[in-house]
Tab-separated table of C-alpha atoms and ligand atoms in Angstrom:
chain	number	residue	atom	x	y	z
A	1	MET	CA	131.668	288.633	86.303
A	2	THR	CA	133.713	286.061	88.190
A	3	THR	CA	137.385	286.599	88.948
A	4	ASN	CA	137.744	282.913	89.740
A	5	ILE	CA	139.368	282.314	86.371
A	6	PRO	CA	142.177	279.762	86.030
A	7	GLY	CA	145.499	281.540	85.594
A	8	TYR	CA	144.063	284.986	86.333
A	9	ALA	CA	146.488	286.494	88.838
A	10	TYR	CA	145.454	290.136	89.188
A	11	GLY	CA	146.474	291.384	92.649
A	12	ASP	CA	148.305	288.149	93.483
A	13	PRO	CA	150.985	289.046	96.053
A	14	GLY	CA	153.285	286.501	94.401
A	15	LEU	CA	153.511	288.545	91.207
A	16	VAL	CA	156.834	290.152	90.335
A	17	THR	CA	156.854	293.917	90.893
A	18	SER	CA	156.803	295.714	87.563
A	19	PRO	CA	160.053	297.489	86.706
A	20	VAL	CA	157.820	300.265	85.339
A	21	THR	CA	157.175	302.983	87.906
A	22	LEU	CA	153.963	304.900	88.500
A	23	GLU	CA	155.900	307.944	87.270
A	24	ASP	CA	156.711	306.130	83.989
A	25	LEU	CA	153.020	305.283	83.739
A	26	ALA	CA	151.995	308.921	84.212
A	27	LYS	CA	154.319	309.926	81.351
A	28	LEU	CA	152.869	307.218	79.110
A	29	GLU	CA	149.350	308.404	79.933
A	30	GLN	CA	150.368	311.924	78.893
A	31	THR	CA	151.885	310.498	75.701
A	32	VAL	CA	148.602	308.874	74.643
A	33	LEU	CA	146.731	312.126	75.525
A	34	TRP	CA	144.867	310.550	78.442
A	35	THR	CA	142.578	313.019	80.256
A	36	GLU	CA	139.877	313.028	82.932
A	37	ASP	CA	137.332	312.919	80.106
A	38	ASP	CA	138.889	309.648	78.977
A	39	ALA	CA	138.553	308.250	82.495
A	40	ARG	CA	134.800	308.900	82.319
A	41	ALA	CA	134.588	307.612	78.738
A	42	ILE	CA	136.396	304.335	79.442
A	43	ALA	CA	134.018	303.691	82.344
A	44	ARG	CA	131.162	304.052	79.841
A	45	ALA	CA	132.953	301.610	77.523
A	46	GLY	CA	133.090	299.155	80.417
A	47	GLU	CA	129.333	299.377	81.010
A	48	ILE	CA	128.659	298.684	77.341
A	49	LEU	CA	131.257	295.986	76.783
A	50	ALA	CA	130.916	293.959	80.013
A	51	PRO	CA	127.721	292.187	78.907
A	52	ARG	CA	129.142	291.760	75.387
A	53	VAL	CA	132.591	290.241	76.076
A	54	GLY	CA	131.555	286.858	74.693
A	55	ARG	CA	130.533	288.355	71.351
A	56	VAL	CA	133.667	290.513	71.242
A	57	LEU	CA	135.851	287.449	71.770
A	58	ASP	CA	133.948	285.625	69.016
A	59	VAL	CA	135.028	288.411	66.640
A	60	TRP	CA	138.623	288.499	67.884
A	61	TYR	CA	139.099	284.716	67.880
A	62	GLY	CA	137.526	284.603	64.411
A	63	TYR	CA	140.102	287.132	63.262
A	64	VAL	CA	143.031	285.251	64.836
A	65	GLY	CA	141.718	281.935	63.531
A	66	SER	CA	141.523	283.210	59.966
A	67	HIS	CA	145.243	284.108	59.899
A	68	PRO	CA	147.501	281.029	60.058
A	69	PHE	CA	150.516	283.041	61.246
A	70	LEU	CA	148.462	284.306	64.224
A	71	ILE	CA	146.618	281.108	65.162
A	72	GLU	CA	149.912	279.215	65.153
A	73	THR	CA	150.702	280.930	68.475
A	74	PHE	CA	148.009	278.630	69.906
A	75	ALA	CA	149.359	275.505	68.196
A	76	GLY	CA	149.529	272.436	70.422
A	77	ALA	CA	152.189	269.743	70.325
A	78	ASP	CA	150.663	268.310	67.118
A	79	GLY	CA	150.749	271.707	65.380
A	80	THR	CA	146.961	272.202	65.307
A	81	PRO	CA	145.168	274.794	67.481
A	82	ASP	CA	144.973	273.639	71.094
A	83	ALA	CA	141.312	274.083	72.104
A	84	GLY	CA	142.068	273.855	75.822
A	85	TYR	CA	144.714	276.575	75.580
A	86	LEU	CA	142.455	278.786	73.446
A	87	GLY	CA	139.605	278.383	75.911
A	88	ALA	CA	141.712	279.140	78.993
A	89	VAL	CA	143.178	282.283	77.438
A	90	ARG	CA	139.756	283.355	76.190
A	91	ALA	CA	138.349	283.517	79.731
A	92	ARG	CA	141.183	285.810	80.844
A	93	PHE	CA	140.900	287.861	77.655
A	94	GLU	CA	137.221	288.499	78.432
A	95	ARG	CA	138.130	289.547	81.940
A	96	TRP	CA	140.855	291.847	80.543
A	97	ILE	CA	138.225	293.866	78.637
A	98	VAL	CA	136.445	294.621	81.911
A	99	ASP	CA	139.702	295.283	83.778
A	100	LEU	CA	140.902	297.667	81.083
A	101	CYS	CA	137.770	299.763	81.551
A	102	THR	CA	137.348	299.559	85.315
A	103	ARG	CA	140.601	298.999	87.198
A	104	THR	CA	142.484	301.784	88.959
A	105	ARG	CA	145.950	302.108	87.464
A	106	ASP	CA	147.895	301.485	90.671
A	107	GLN	CA	150.823	299.196	91.551
A	108	ASP	CA	148.655	296.047	91.352
A	109	TRP	CA	147.568	297.101	87.888
A	110	LEU	CA	151.165	297.753	86.789
A	111	ASP	CA	152.320	294.406	88.190
A	112	TYR	CA	149.651	292.521	86.241
A	113	GLN	CA	150.551	294.403	83.042
A	114	HIS	CA	154.111	293.193	83.584
A	115	GLU	CA	152.862	289.632	84.096
A	116	ILE	CA	150.744	289.705	80.927
A	117	GLY	CA	153.676	291.149	78.987
A	118	LEU	CA	155.849	288.258	80.208
A	119	ARG	CA	153.137	285.772	79.214
A	120	HIS	CA	153.528	286.962	75.616
A	121	THR	CA	157.317	286.402	75.715
A	122	SER	CA	159.437	283.258	75.913
A	123	ALA	CA	159.858	283.937	79.665
A	124	LYS	CA	156.314	282.834	80.494
A	125	LYS	CA	154.313	281.900	77.394
A	126	ASN	CA	152.514	278.540	77.818
A	127	LEU	CA	153.374	278.189	81.516
A	128	THR	CA	150.091	279.494	82.964
A	129	ASP	CA	147.942	276.941	81.133
A	130	ASN	CA	150.563	274.220	81.119
A	131	SER	CA	150.284	274.261	77.343
A	132	ALA	CA	152.527	272.082	75.197
A	133	SER	CA	152.378	274.705	72.466
A	134	THR	CA	155.125	274.681	69.871
A	135	SER	CA	154.902	278.481	69.800
A	136	LEU	CA	157.271	279.913	72.381
A	137	GLU	CA	156.777	283.660	71.951
A	138	ILE	CA	154.417	286.237	70.424
A	139	PRO	CA	156.465	288.367	68.011
A	140	LEU	CA	156.578	291.952	69.247
A	141	ARG	CA	155.592	293.312	65.823
A	142	TYR	CA	152.220	291.549	66.052
A	143	LEU	CA	151.676	292.734	69.626
A	144	VAL	CA	151.974	296.322	68.377
A	145	ALA	CA	149.949	295.735	65.194
A	146	PHE	CA	147.159	294.105	67.201
A	147	ILE	CA	146.167	297.512	68.536
A	148	VAL	CA	144.381	298.082	65.204
A	149	PRO	CA	142.033	295.065	65.110
A	150	LEU	CA	141.377	295.257	68.856
A	151	THR	CA	140.305	298.862	68.361
A	152	VAL	CA	138.429	299.052	65.070
A	153	THR	CA	136.317	295.981	65.882
A	154	ILE	CA	135.107	297.609	69.117
A	155	ARG	CA	133.362	300.581	67.518
A	156	PRO	CA	130.268	298.638	66.325
A	157	PHE	CA	129.781	297.235	69.824
A	158	LEU	CA	129.936	300.729	71.332
A	159	ALA	CA	127.511	301.971	68.671
A	160	GLU	CA	124.931	299.443	69.857
A	161	GLU	CA	124.393	301.718	72.876
A	162	ILE	CA	125.707	305.148	71.856
A	163	THR	CA	123.862	307.056	69.157
A	164	ASP	CA	125.442	310.483	69.677
A	165	ALA	CA	128.406	310.802	67.269
A	166	ASN	CA	130.520	312.932	69.625
A	167	GLU	CA	130.018	310.575	72.547
A	168	LEU	CA	130.811	307.590	70.349
A	169	ASP	CA	134.079	309.234	69.253
A	170	ALA	CA	134.979	310.042	72.853
A	171	VAL	CA	134.432	306.499	74.115
A	172	TYR	CA	136.092	304.961	71.074
A	173	HIS	CA	139.165	307.194	71.495
A	174	ALA	CA	139.412	306.362	75.193
A	175	TRP	CA	139.400	302.661	74.256
A	176	LEU	CA	142.165	303.224	71.671
A	177	LYS	CA	144.280	305.097	74.221
A	178	ALA	CA	143.793	302.417	76.877
A	179	VAL	CA	144.701	299.557	74.518
A	180	THR	CA	147.752	301.446	73.247
A	181	LEU	CA	148.862	302.163	76.809
A	182	THR	CA	148.726	298.506	77.820
A	183	ALA	CA	150.369	297.245	74.615
A	184	SER	CA	153.170	299.728	75.240
A	185	LEU	CA	153.606	298.408	78.793
A	186	TRP	CA	153.560	294.807	77.561
A	187	ALA	CA	156.446	295.665	75.196
A	188	GLU	CA	158.672	296.314	78.220
A	189	PRO	CA	159.871	292.709	78.796
A	190	TYR	CA	160.802	292.480	75.106
A	191	SER	CA	163.138	295.447	74.968
A	192	GLN	CA	166.281	296.683	76.701
A	193	SER	CA	165.499	300.167	75.469
A	194	TRP	CA	161.893	300.314	76.650
B	1	HEM	C1	147.432	294.686	71.818
B	1	HEM	C2	147.761	293.428	71.671
B	1	HEM	C3	147.265	292.280	72.511
B	1	HEM	C4	146.378	292.253	73.550
B	1	HEM	C5	145.606	293.414	74.173
B	1	HEM	C6	146.315	290.883	74.013
B	1	HEM	C7	145.546	290.423	75.081
B	1	HEM	C8	145.787	289.243	75.728
B	1	HEM	C9	145.265	288.871	77.011
B	1	HEM	C10	144.320	289.740	77.835
B	1	HEM	C11	145.774	287.662	77.336
B	1	HEM	C12	145.519	286.864	78.623
B	1	HEM	C13	146.349	287.533	79.723
B	1	HEM	C14	146.265	286.771	81.045
B	1	HEM	O1	146.868	285.693	81.142
B	1	HEM	O2	145.592	287.275	81.972
B	1	HEM	C15	146.604	287.240	76.246
B	1	HEM	C16	147.301	286.063	76.164
B	1	HEM	C17	147.769	285.557	74.968
B	1	HEM	N1	147.810	286.227	73.778
B	1	HEM	FE1	147.549	288.189	73.555
B	1	HEM	N2	147.132	290.122	73.246
B	1	HEM	C18	147.711	290.913	72.303
B	1	HEM	C19	148.528	290.472	71.289
B	1	HEM	C20	148.627	289.173	70.919
B	1	HEM	C21	149.070	288.679	69.646
B	1	HEM	C22	149.525	289.537	68.491
B	1	HEM	C23	148.996	287.313	69.702
B	1	HEM	C24	149.296	286.280	68.654
B	1	HEM	C25	149.625	286.485	67.432
B	1	HEM	C26	148.539	286.959	71.011
B	1	HEM	C27	148.387	285.670	71.490
B	1	HEM	C28	148.237	285.367	72.819
B	1	HEM	C29	148.524	284.084	73.414
B	1	HEM	C30	149.024	282.837	72.707
B	1	HEM	C31	148.250	284.215	74.776
B	1	HEM	C32	148.460	283.163	75.856
B	1	HEM	C33	149.844	283.396	76.454
B	1	HEM	C34	150.181	282.389	77.557
B	1	HEM	O3	150.644	281.292	77.223
B	1	HEM	O4	149.968	282.705	78.753
B	1	HEM	N3	148.317	288.104	71.722
B	1	HEM	N4	146.587	288.219	75.283
């Protein structure tokens, strides 16, 4: 999969250093019950999901598009969904699925989590794609609640390859933990008391 994606800035030396430390990250990993088994399981999720990211995004964009209060975060200047903005974000969203499953959680990883968090807030929303969106911020409550649809919709994709019930649970739980971990990190720019 290409990393030559407009606006994708993973590892860019110009990124702001995350205020979250690797020690904070280790505590968050412990909080979501992350283990070595999860590290193996999320790698398996990556193998399964990488060739399916297009279909996954079809499901997720269908879900967002069917809820006016969610799709309005992609509203262009005229108030209707901005196809260019949706398409640009979609490419990075697909890449995020692979990154979530394959990247080492080092300083580069933390710095890009910080950047993505900022891109959901009024500090940086719309800037990356030069969007004229009327929506200036993703409400934090939806960022947290999104963990549910981004998790439950993944299980059928994993089940396309995994038939053993225990393995399916293991990979599915690793995905849930990884999504929760990143959503928690992305909440940091929203809150003084992170
Ligand atoms: C767990 C929760 C969420 C995840 C994992 C997620 C994932 C992502 C990813 C991967 C990107 C692209 C990041 C990049 O630029 O590399 C993105 C951007 C975006 N997301 Fe989310 N998202 C979440 C919650 C939400 C919610 C709840 C909404 C709307 C209701 C939303 C709307 C958007 C928008 C509008 C952008 C583009 C922001 C910009 O202007 O740069 N996201 N999201």
